[in-house]
PDB file of C-alpha atoms in Angstrom:
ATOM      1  CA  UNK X  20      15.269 239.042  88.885  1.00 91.00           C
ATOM      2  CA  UNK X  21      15.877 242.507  90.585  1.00 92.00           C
ATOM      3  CA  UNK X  22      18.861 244.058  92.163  1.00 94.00           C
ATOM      4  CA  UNK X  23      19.148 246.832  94.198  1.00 94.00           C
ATOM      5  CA  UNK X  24      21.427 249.255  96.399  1.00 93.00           C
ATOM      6  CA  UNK X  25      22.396 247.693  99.890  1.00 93.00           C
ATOM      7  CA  UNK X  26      19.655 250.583 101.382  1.00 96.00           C
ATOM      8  CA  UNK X  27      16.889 248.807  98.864  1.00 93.00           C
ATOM      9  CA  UNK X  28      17.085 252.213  96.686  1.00 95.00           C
ATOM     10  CA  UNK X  29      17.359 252.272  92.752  1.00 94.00           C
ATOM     11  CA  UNK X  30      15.774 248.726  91.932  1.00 95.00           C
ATOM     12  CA  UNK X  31      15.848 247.379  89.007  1.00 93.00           C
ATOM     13  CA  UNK X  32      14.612 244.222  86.924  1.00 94.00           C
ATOM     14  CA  UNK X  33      17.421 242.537  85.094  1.00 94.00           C
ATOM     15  CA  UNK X  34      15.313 239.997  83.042  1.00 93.00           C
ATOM     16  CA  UNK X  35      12.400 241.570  82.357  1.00 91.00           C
ATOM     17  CA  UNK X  36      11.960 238.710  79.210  1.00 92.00           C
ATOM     18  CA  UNK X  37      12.822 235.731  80.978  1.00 91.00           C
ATOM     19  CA  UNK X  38       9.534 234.437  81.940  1.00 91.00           C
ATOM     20  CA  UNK X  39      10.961 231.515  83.864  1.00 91.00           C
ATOM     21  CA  UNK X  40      11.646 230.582  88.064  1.00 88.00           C
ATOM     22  CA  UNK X  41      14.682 231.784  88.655  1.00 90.00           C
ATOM     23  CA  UNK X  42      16.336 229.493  91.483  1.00 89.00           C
ATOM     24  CA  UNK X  43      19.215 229.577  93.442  1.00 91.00           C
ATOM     25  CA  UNK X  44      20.736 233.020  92.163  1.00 94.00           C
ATOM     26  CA  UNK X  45      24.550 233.623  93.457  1.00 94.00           C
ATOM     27  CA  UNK X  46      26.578 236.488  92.568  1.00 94.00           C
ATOM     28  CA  UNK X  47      30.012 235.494  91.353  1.00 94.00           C
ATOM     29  CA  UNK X  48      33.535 236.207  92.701  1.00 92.00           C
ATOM     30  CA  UNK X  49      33.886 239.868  91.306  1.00 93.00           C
ATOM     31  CA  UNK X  50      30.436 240.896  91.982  1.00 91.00           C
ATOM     32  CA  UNK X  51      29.752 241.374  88.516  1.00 94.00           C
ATOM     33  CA  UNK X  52      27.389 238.284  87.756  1.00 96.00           C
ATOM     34  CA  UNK X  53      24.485 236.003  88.956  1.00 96.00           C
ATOM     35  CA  UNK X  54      24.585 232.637  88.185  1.00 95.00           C
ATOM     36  CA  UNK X  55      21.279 230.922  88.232  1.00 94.00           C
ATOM     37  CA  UNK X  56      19.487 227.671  87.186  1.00 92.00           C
ATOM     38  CA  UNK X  57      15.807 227.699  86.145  1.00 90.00           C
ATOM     39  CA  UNK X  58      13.188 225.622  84.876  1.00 86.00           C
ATOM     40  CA  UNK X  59      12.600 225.707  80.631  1.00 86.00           C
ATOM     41  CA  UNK X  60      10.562 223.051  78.929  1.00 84.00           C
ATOM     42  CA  UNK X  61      11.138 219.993  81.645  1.00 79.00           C
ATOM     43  CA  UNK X  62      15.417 220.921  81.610  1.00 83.00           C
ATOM     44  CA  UNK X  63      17.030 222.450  83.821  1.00 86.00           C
ATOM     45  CA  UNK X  64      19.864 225.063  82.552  1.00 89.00           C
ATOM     46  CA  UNK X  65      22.353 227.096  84.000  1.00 93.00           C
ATOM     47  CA  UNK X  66      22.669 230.840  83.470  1.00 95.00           C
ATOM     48  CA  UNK X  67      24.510 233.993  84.154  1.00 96.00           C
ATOM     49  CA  UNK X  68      23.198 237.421  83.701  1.00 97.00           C
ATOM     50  CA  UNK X  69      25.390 240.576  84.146  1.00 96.00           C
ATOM     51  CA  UNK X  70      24.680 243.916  85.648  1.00 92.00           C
ATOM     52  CA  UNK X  71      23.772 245.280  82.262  1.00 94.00           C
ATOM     53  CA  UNK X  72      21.214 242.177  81.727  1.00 94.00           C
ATOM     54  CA  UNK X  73      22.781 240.578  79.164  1.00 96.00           C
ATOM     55  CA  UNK X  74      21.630 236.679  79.821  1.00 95.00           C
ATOM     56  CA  UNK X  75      24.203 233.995  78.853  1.00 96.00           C
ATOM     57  CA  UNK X  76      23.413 230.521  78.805  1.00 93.00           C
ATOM     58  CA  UNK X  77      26.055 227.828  80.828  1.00 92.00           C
ATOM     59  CA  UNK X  78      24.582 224.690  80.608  1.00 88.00           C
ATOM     60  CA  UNK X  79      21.812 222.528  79.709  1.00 86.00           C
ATOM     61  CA  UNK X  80      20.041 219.719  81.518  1.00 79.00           C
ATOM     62  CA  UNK X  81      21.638 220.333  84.688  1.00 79.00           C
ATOM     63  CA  UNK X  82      21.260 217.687  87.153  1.00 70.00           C
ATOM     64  CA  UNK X  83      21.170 217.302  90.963  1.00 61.00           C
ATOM     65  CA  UNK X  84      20.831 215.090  94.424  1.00 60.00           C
ATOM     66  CA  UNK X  85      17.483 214.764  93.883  1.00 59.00           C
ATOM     67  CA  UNK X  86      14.743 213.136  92.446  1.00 60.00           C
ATOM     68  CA  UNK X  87      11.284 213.923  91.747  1.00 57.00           C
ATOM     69  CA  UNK X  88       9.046 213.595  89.297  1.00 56.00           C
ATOM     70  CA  UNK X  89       7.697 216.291  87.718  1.00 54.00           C
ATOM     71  CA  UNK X  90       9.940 218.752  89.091  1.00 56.00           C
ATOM     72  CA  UNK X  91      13.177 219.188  87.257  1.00 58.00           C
ATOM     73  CA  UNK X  92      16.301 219.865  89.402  1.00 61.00           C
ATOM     74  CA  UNK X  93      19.753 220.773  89.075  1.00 66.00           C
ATOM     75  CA  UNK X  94      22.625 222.248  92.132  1.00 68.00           C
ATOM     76  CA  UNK X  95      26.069 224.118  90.822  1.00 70.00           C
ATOM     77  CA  UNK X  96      28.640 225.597  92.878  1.00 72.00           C
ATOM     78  CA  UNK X  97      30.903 228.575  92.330  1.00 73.00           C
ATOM     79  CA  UNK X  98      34.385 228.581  93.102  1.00 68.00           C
ATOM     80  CA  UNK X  99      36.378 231.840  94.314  1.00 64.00           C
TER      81      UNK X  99
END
């Protein structure tokens, strides 16, 4: 996961460990976060990372709308 400035200047990987799909990043409310599912072992979990790249777990075996088999799924929504 990289961010960048808006002009695509000073990039910068945030989870240079995590050696997982990221999916469905969002930033949160204040800008300070992105949330994010991914993939570990056949669960899905929830995540945050900060600007600094300090990774925080949210939740485990997230699930979704959908179904299908291998593939592990999982949807979230932030609120404002």
């Amino acid at each position: 996961l990289y961010v960048m400035n808006l002009d695509g200047s000073g990039w910068r990987e945030l989870l240079a460990d995590l050696d997982r799909a990221i999916l469905r990043p969002a930033w949160t409310a204040d800008g300070q976060r992105i949330v994010f599912l991914y993939g570990d072992l056949g669960r899905t979990r929830l995540a945050e990372v900060d600007r600094a790249g300090r990774l925080r777990g949210l939740a485990d075996d997230v699930g979704g709308e959908e179904w299908s088999r291998p593939y592990t799924s999982g949807s979230f929504s932030l609120a404002r």
